Tab-separated table of C-alpha atoms in Angstrom:
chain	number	residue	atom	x	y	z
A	1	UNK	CA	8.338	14.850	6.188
A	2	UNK	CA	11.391	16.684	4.382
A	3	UNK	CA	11.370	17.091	0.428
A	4	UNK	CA	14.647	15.227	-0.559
A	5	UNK	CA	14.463	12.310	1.786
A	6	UNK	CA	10.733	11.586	0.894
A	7	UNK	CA	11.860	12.045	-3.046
A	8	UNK	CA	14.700	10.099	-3.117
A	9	UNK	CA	12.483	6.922	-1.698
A	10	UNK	CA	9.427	8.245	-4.035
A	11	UNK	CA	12.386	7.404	-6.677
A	12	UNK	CA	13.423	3.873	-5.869
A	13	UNK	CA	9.993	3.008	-4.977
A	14	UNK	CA	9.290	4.105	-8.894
A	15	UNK	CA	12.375	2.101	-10.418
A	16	UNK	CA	11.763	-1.058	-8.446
A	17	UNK	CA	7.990	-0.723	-9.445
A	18	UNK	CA	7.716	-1.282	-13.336
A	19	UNK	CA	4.883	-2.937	-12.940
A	20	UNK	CA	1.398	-3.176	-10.547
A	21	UNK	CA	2.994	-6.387	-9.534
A	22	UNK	CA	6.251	-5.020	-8.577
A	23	UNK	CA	4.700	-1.966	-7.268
A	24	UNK	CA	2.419	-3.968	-4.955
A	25	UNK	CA	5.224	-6.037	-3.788
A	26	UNK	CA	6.872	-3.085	-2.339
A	27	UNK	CA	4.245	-1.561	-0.812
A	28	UNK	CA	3.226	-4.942	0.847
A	29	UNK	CA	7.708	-4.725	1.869
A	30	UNK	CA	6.932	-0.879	3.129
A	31	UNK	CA	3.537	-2.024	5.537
A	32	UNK	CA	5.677	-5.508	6.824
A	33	UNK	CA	8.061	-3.194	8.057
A	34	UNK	CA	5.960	-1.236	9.551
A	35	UNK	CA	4.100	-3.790	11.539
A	36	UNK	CA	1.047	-4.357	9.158
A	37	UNK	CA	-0.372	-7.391	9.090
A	38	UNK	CA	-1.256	-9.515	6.086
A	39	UNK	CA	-4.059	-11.241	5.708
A	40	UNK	CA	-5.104	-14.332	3.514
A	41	UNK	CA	-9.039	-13.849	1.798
A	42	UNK	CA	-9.465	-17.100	1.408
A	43	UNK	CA	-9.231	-17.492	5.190
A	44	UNK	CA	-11.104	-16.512	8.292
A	45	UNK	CA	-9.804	-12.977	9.839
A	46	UNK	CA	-9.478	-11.778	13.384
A	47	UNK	CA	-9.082	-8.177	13.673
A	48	UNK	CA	-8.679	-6.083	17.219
A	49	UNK	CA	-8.949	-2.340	18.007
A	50	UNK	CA	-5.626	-1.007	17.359
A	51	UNK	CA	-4.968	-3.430	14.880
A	52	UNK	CA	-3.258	-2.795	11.309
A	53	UNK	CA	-3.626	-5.360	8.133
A	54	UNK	CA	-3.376	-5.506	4.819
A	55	UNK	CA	-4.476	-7.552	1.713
A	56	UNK	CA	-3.860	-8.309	-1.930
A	57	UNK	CA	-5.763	-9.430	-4.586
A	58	UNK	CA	-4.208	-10.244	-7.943
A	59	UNK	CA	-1.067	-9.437	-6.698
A	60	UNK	CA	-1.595	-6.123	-8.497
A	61	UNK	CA	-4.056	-4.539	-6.290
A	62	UNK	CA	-3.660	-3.569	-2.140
A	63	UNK	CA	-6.119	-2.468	1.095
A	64	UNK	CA	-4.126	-1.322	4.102
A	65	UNK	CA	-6.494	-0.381	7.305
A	66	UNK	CA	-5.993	0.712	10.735
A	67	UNK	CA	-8.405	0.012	12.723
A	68	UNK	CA	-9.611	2.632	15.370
A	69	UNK	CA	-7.957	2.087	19.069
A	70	UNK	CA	-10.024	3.916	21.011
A	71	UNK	CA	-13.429	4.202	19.160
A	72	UNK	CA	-15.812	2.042	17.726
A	73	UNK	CA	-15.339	1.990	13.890
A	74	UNK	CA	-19.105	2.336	12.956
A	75	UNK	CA	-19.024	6.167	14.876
A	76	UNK	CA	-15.123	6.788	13.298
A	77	UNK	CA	-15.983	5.712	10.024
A	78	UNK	CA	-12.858	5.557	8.059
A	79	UNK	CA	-10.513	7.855	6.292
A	80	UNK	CA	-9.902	6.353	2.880
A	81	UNK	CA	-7.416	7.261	0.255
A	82	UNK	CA	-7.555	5.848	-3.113
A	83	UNK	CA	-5.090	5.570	-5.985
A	84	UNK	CA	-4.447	3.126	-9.251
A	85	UNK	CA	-1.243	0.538	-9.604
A	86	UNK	CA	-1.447	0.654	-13.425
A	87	UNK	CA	0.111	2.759	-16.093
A	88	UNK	CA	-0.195	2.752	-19.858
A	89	UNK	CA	2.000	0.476	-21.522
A	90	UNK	CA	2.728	-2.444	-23.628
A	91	UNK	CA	1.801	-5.624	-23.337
A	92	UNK	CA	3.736	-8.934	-24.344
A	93	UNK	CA	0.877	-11.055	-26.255
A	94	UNK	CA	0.349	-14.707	-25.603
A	95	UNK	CA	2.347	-15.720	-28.854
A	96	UNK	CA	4.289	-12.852	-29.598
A	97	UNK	CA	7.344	-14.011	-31.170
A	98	UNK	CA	7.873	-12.847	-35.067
A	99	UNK	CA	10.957	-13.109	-37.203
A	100	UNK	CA	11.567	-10.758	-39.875
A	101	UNK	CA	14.872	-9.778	-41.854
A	102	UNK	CA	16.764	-11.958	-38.795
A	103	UNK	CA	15.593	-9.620	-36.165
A	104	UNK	CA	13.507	-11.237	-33.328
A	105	UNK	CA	10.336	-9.402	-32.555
A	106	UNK	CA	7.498	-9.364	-29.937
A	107	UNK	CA	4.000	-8.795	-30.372
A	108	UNK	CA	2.641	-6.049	-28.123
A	109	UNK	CA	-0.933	-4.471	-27.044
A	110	UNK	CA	-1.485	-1.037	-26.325
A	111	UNK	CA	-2.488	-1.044	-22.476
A	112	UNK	CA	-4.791	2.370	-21.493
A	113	UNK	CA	-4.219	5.416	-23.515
A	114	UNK	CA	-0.907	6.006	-23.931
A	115	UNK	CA	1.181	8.324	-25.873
A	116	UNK	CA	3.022	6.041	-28.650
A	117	UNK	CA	5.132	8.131	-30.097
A	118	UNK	CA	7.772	9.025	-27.218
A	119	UNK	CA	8.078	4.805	-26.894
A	120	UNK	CA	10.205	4.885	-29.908
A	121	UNK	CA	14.168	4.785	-29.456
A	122	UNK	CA	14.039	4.295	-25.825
A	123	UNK	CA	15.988	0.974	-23.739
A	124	UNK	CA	12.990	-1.079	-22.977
A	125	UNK	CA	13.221	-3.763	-20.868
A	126	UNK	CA	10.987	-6.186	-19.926
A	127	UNK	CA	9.242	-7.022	-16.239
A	128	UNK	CA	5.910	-8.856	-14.929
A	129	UNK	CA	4.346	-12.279	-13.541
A	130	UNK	CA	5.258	-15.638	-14.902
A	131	UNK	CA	2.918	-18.960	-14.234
A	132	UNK	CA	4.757	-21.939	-14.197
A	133	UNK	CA	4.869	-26.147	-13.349
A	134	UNK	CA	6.931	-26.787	-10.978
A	135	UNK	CA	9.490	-30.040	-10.942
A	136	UNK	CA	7.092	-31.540	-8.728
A	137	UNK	CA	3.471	-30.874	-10.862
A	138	UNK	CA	2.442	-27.821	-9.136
A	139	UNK	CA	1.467	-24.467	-10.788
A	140	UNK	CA	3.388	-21.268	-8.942
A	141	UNK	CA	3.919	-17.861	-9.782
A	142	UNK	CA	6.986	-15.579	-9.624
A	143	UNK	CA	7.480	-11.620	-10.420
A	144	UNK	CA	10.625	-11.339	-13.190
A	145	UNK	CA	12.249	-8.104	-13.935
A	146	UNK	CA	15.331	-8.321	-17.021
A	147	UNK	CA	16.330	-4.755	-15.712
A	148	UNK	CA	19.008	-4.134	-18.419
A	149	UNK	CA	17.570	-3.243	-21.166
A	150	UNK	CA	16.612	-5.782	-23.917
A	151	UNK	CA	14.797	-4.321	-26.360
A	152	UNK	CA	13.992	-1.006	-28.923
A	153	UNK	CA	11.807	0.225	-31.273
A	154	UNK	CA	13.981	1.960	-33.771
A	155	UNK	CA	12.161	5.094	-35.500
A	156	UNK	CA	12.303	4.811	-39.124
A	157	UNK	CA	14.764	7.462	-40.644
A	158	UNK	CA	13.401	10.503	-41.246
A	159	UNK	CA	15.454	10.136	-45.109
A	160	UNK	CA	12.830	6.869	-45.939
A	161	UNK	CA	9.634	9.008	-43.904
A	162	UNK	CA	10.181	12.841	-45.313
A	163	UNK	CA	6.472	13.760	-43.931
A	164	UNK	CA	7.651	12.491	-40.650
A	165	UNK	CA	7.385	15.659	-38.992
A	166	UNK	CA	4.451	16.651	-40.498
A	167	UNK	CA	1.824	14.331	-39.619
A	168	UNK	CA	3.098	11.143	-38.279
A	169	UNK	CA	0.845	8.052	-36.972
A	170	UNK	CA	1.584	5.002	-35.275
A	171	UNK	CA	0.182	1.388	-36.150
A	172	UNK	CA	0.454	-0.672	-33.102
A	173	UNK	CA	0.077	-3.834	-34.930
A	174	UNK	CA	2.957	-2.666	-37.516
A	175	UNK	CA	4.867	0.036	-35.769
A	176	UNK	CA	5.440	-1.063	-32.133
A	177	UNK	CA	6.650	-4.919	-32.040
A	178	UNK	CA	9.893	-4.339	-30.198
A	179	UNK	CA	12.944	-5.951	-31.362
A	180	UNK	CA	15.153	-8.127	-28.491
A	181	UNK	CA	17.793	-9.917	-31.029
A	182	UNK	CA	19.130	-10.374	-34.403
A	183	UNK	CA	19.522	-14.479	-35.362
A	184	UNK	CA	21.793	-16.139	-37.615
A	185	UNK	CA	20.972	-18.708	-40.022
A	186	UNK	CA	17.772	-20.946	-38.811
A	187	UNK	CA	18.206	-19.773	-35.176
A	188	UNK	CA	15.020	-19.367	-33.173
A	189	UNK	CA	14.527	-18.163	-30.058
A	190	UNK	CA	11.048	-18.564	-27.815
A	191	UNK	CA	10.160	-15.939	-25.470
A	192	UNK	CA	8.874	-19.059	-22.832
A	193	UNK	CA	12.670	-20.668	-22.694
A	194	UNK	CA	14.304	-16.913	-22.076
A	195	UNK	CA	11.556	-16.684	-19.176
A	196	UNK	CA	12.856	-20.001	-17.809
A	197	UNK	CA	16.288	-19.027	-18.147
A	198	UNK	CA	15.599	-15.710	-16.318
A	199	UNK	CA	13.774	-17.866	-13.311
A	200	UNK	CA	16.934	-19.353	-13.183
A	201	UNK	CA	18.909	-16.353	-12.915
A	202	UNK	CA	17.183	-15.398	-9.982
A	203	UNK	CA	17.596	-19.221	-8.655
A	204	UNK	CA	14.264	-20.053	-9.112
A	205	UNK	CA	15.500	-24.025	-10.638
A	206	UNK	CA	12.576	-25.562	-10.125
A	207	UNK	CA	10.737	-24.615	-13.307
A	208	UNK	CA	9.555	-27.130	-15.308
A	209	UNK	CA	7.234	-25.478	-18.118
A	210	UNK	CA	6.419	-21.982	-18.221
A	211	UNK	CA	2.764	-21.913	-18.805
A	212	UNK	CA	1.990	-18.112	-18.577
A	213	UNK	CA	2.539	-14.717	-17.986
A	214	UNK	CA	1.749	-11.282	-17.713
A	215	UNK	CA	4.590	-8.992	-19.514
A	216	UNK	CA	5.203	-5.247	-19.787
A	217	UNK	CA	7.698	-3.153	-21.206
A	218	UNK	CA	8.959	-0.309	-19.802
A	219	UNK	CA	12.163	2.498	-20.024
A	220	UNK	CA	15.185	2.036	-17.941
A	221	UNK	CA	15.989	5.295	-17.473
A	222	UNK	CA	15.566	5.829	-13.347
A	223	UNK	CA	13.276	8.571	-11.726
A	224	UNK	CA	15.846	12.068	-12.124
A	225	UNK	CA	14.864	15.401	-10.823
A	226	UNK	CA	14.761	17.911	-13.875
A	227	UNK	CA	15.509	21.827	-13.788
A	228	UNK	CA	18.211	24.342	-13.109
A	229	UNK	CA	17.266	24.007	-9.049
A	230	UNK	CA	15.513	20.786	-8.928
A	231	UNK	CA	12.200	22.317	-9.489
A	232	UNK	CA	10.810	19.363	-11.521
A	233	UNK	CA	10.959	15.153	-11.429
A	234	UNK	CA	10.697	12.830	-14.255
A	235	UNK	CA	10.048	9.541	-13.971
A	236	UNK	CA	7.593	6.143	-15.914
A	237	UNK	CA	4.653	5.828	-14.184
A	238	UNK	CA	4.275	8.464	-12.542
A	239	UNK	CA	0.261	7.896	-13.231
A	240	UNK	CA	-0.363	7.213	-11.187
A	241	UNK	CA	1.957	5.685	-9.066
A	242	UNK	CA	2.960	8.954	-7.573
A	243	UNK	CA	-0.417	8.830	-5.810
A	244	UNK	CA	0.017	5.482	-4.461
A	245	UNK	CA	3.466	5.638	-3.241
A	246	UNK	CA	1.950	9.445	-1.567
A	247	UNK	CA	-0.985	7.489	0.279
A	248	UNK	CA	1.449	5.035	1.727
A	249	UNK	CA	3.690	7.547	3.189
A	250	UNK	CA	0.579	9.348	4.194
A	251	UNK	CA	-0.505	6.344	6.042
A	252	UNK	CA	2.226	5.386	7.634
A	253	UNK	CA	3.353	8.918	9.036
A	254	UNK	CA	-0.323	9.379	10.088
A	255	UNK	CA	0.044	7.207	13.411
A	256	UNK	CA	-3.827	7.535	13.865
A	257	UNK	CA	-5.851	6.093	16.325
A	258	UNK	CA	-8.917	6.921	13.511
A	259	UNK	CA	-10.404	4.233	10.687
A	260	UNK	CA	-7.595	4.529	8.688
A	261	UNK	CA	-7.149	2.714	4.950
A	262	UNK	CA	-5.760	3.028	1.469
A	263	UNK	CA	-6.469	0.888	-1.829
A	264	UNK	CA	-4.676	0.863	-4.709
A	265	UNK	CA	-6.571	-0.581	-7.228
A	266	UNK	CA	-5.107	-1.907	-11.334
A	267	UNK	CA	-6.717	-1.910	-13.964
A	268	UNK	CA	-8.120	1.516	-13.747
A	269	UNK	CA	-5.991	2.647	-16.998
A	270	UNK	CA	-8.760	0.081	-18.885
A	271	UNK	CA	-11.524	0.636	-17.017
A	272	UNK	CA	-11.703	-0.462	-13.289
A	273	UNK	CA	-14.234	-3.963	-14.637
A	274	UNK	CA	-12.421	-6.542	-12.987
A	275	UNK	CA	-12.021	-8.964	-9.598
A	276	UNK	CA	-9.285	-6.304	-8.511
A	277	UNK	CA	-10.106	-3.335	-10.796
A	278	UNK	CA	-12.278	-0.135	-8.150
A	279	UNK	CA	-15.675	-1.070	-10.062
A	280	UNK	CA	-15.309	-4.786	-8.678
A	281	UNK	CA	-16.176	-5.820	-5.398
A	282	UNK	CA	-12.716	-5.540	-3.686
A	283	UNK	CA	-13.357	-2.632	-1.096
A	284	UNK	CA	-17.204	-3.382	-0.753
A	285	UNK	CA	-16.029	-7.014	0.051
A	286	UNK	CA	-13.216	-5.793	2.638
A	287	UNK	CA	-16.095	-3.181	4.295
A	288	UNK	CA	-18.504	-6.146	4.549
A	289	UNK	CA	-16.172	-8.745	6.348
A	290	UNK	CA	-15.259	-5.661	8.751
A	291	UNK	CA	-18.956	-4.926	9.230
A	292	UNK	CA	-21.446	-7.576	8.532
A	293	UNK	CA	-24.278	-5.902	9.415
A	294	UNK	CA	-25.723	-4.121	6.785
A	295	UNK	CA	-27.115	-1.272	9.189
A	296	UNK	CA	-23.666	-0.689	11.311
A	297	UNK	CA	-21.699	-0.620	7.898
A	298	UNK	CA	-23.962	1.537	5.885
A	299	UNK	CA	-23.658	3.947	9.375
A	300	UNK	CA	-19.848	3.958	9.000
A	301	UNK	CA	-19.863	3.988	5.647
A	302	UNK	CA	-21.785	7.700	6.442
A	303	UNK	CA	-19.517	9.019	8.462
A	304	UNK	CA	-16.343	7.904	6.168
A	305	UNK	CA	-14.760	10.098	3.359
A	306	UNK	CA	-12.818	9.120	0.307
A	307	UNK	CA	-10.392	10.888	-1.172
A	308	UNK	CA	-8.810	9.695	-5.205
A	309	UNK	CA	-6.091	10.647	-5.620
A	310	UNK	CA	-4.798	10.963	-9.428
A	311	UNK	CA	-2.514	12.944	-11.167
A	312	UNK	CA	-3.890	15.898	-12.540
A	313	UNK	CA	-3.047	17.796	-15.710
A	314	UNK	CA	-0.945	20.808	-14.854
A	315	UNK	CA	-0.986	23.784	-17.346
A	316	UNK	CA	1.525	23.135	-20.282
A	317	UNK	CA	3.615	26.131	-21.392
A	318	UNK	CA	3.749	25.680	-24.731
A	319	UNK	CA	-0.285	24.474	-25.128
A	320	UNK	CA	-2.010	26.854	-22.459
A	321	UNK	CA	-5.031	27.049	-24.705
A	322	UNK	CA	-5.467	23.414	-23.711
A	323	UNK	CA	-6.729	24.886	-20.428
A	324	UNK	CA	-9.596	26.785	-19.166
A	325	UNK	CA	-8.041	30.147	-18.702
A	326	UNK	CA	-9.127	30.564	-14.597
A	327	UNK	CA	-8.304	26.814	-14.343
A	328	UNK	CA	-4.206	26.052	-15.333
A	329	UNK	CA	-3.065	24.704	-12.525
A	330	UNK	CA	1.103	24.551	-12.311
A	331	UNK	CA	3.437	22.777	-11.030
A	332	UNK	CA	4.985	23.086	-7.729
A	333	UNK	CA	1.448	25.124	-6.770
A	334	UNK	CA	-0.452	22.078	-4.782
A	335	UNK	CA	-2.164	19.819	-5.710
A	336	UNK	CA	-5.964	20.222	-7.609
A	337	UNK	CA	-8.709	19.556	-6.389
A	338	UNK	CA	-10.881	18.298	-9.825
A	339	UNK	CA	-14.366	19.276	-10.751
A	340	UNK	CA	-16.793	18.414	-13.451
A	341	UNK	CA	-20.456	18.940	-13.642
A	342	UNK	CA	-20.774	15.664	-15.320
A	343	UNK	CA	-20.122	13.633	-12.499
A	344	UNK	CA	-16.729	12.520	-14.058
A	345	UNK	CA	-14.839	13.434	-10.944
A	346	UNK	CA	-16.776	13.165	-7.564
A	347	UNK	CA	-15.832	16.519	-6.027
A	348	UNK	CA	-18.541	18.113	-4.100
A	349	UNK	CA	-18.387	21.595	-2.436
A	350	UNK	CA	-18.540	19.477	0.771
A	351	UNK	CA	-15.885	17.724	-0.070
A	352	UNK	CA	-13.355	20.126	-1.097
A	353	UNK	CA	-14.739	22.725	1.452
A	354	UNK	CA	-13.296	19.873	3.994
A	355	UNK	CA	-9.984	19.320	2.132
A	356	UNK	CA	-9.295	22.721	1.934
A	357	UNK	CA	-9.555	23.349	5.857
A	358	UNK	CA	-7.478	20.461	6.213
A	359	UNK	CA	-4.908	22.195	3.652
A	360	UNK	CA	-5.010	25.175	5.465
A	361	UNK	CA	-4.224	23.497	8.516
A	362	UNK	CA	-1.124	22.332	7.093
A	363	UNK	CA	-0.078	25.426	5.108
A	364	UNK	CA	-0.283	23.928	1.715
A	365	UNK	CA	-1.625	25.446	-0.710
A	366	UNK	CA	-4.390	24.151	-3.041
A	367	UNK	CA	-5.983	24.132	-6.917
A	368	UNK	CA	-8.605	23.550	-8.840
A	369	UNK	CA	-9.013	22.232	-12.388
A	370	UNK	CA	-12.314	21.552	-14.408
A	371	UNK	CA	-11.693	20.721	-18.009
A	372	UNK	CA	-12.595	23.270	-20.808
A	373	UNK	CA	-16.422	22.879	-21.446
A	374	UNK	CA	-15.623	22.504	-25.540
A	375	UNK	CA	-13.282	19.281	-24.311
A	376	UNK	CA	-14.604	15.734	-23.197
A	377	UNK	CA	-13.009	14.614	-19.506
A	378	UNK	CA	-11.478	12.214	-18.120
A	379	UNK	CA	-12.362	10.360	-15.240
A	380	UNK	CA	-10.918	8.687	-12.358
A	381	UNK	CA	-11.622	5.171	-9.566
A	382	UNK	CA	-13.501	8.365	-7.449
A	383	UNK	CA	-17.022	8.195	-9.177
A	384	UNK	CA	-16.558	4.693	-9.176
A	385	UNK	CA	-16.079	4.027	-5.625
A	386	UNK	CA	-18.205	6.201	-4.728
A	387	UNK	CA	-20.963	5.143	-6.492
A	388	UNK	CA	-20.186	1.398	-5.276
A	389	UNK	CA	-20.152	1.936	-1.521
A	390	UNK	CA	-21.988	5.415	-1.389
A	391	UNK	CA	-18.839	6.864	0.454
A	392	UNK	CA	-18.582	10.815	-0.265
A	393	UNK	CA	-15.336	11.646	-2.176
A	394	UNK	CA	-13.588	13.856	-3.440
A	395	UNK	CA	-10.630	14.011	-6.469
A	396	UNK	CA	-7.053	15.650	-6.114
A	397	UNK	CA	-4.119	14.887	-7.484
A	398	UNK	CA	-0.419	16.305	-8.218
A	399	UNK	CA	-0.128	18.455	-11.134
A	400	UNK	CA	2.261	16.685	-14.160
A	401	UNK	CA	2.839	17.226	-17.759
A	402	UNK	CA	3.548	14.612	-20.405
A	403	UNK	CA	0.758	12.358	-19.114
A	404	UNK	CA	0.659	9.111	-20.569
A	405	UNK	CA	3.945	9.139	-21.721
A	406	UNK	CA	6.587	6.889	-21.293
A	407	UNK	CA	8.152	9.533	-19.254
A	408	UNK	CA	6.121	11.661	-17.218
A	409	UNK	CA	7.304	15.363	-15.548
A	410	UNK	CA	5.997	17.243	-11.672
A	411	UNK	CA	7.143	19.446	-9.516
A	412	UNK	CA	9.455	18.316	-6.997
A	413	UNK	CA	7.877	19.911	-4.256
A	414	UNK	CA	3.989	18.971	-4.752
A	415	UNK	CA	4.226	14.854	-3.292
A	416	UNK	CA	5.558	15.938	-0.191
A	417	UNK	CA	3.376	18.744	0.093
A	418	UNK	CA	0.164	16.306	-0.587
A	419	UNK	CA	1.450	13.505	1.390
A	420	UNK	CA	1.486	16.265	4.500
A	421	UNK	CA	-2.258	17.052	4.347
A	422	UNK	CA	-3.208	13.400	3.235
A	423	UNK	CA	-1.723	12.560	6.647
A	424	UNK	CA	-3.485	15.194	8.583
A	425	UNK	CA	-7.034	13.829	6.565
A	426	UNK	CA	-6.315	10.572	7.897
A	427	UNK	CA	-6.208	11.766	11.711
A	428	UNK	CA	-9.392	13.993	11.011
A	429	UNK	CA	-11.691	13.294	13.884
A	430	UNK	CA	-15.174	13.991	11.707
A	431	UNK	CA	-15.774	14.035	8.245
């Protein structure tokens, strides 16, 4: 793996992924091509030794697998990466469309925890699933992405706001509608028929009513690397796709004859409760129609490992009291390994005693981060899965700043370096 080739495609997959739904569409493009196979839960599988598959659940979450060639998967176990296909964001609500002083609005909801503030004077545009009858009375799906940008929330002038600076706070339900158009007269415009017309744009014509979707907004601005030499990347989303696009590449360089498999699960920004979120039954589901004996799958399940992979917070410059002062990591360092006596992350010394031989193996360094004991933590899908299936895990992830944000910085050279040792943890022989 070189630095600038696996960057520039850790770009595009980032600008052609505004949303879980986009970004599991192109990692389901990325396994085709790479001779995974998909398979259908509703239907009966046959896997073989050898053998690579994938499926998808909500079109927003993903399990690739490889399954062992020359072993028999309850000895193996499997090497298992983890990562999330959400970000925060806004959300389009079901009847979002307000009018005021001619300007067309849209209702929004705050998605996960983001940072509302930097969403203000930015080219939004708009992306996600639409549900729709068909001409001939049945119900289908399609992805939709406006990709120009179509929409702004305009900061109010600083000359009507004079505390502005001072101590400014957001009210989602007042602050954040976006605004897509100005009308004239009694024009009207319904965010359903612009759907419809987009479908058609794309020459999907055989829309008859559009009966749903699932909308985001997001900034246009692509992925850029930041710095006098490159040292930094900023991109949407890179929470945590970053980590998913990483365990992909990981996965497909690993060429492994070893239980090999990734999920990338949404929802995890809200939670993880849900049919395709880590606390529902997605992976314990997969792991039971592999193994459907209880005995051989709790056996492999002992001898797998998990790693979650999910950004981590890298030391800020300007904030360093933010951090414990043994435990900043920076960017462009390696990636952290996170700990926290309250079971918020699932590192063990087992764990990250394992991941750091495997580091060493590949040159790269490591680092570690455990939050400031006077400061609540955040968690991650790794206490989660591991408490569903009982696999032992462990969390890392790249170092960024601006978390949360609509625009998120790293260091240029920390994916490649992670996506190096990810691969070598997938070809471990023993865990």
């Amino acid at each position: 793996m070189q630095k600038d080739p696996f960057n520039q495609q850790l770009f595009e997959f980032l600008a052609d992924a505004p949303t879980p739904f986009h970004a599991v569409y192109e990692m389901r493009g990325w396994l085709q091509q790479a001779g995974y196979i998909e398979l259908e839960e509703q239907n009966a599988w046959s896997v073989h030794p050898g053998g690579r598959y994938f499926i998808v659940r909500n079109e927003s979450s993903i399990i690739a697998w490889n399954m062992p060639a020359n072993s028999d998967l309850i000895d193996s176990g499997m090497r298992m990466v983890g990562a999330h296909t959400d970000s925060p964001c806004l959300k389009v609500k079901p009847n979002p469309e307000t009018v005021r002083q001619g300007c067309l609005r849209l209702g929004v909801e705050v998605y996960g925890g983001a940072l509302l503030n930097p969403w203000f004077d930015r080219d939004l545009s708009l992306a996600g699933r639409v549900s729709y009858v068909g001409t001939e009375g049945n119900v289908k799906s399609e992805l939709v992405d406006f990709s120009r940008p179509i929409a702004i929330i305009p900061s109010l002038a600083i000359h009507l706001d004079r505390e502005a600076n001072k101590d400014r706070t957001v009210n989602p339900q007042n602050d954040l509608p976006p605004i897509l158009a100005q009308l004239h007269g009694d024009g009207k415009a319904e965010l359903r028929q612009l759907l419809k017309k987009e479908l058609a744009a794309i020459d999907i014509d055989d829309v008859d009513e559009v009966l749903d979707y699932e909308l985001f907004f997001y900034d246009v601005q692509k992925p850029s690397y930041i710095g006098l030499d490159n040292e930094f990347f900023a991109s949407a989303r890179l929470d945590n796709l970053l980590s998913c696009f990483i365990g992909l590449q990981a996965l497909l360089d690993s060429d492994t004859d070893q239980g090999a498999l990734l999920v990338c699960n949404d929802h995890e920004e809200v939670g993880s409760m849900s049919a395709a979120g880590a606390q529902g039954p997605m992976l314990k589901q997969l792991l039971e129609r592999l193994l459907p004996d209880s005995e051989s799958r709790n056996r492999m399940i002992a001898n797998s490992m998990m790693v979650s992979v999910d950004n981590a917070h890298a030391v800020h410059p300007n904030f360093t009291d933010k951090h414990d002062g043994n435990h900043g990591p920076r960017m462009n360092s390696g990636a952290v390994i996170k700990i926290n006596a309250n079971q918020r992350y699932a590192s063990n010394s087992e764990t990250s005693a394992l991941f750091r031989h495997i580091a060493q193996q590949e040159g790269v360094t490591l680092q570690s981060f455990v939050v400031r004991s006077d400061m609540a933590c955040g968690s991650t899908i790794g206490p989660i899965t591991a408490a569903e299936i009982g696999v032992k895990t462990i969390d890392i992830g790249v170092p960024q700043l601006a978390m949360h944000s609509i625009r998120e910085l790293a260091g240029s050279d920390d994916p490649v370096n992670l996506a190096k040792v990810l691969s070598r943890f997938y070809q471990q022989a023993s865990v």
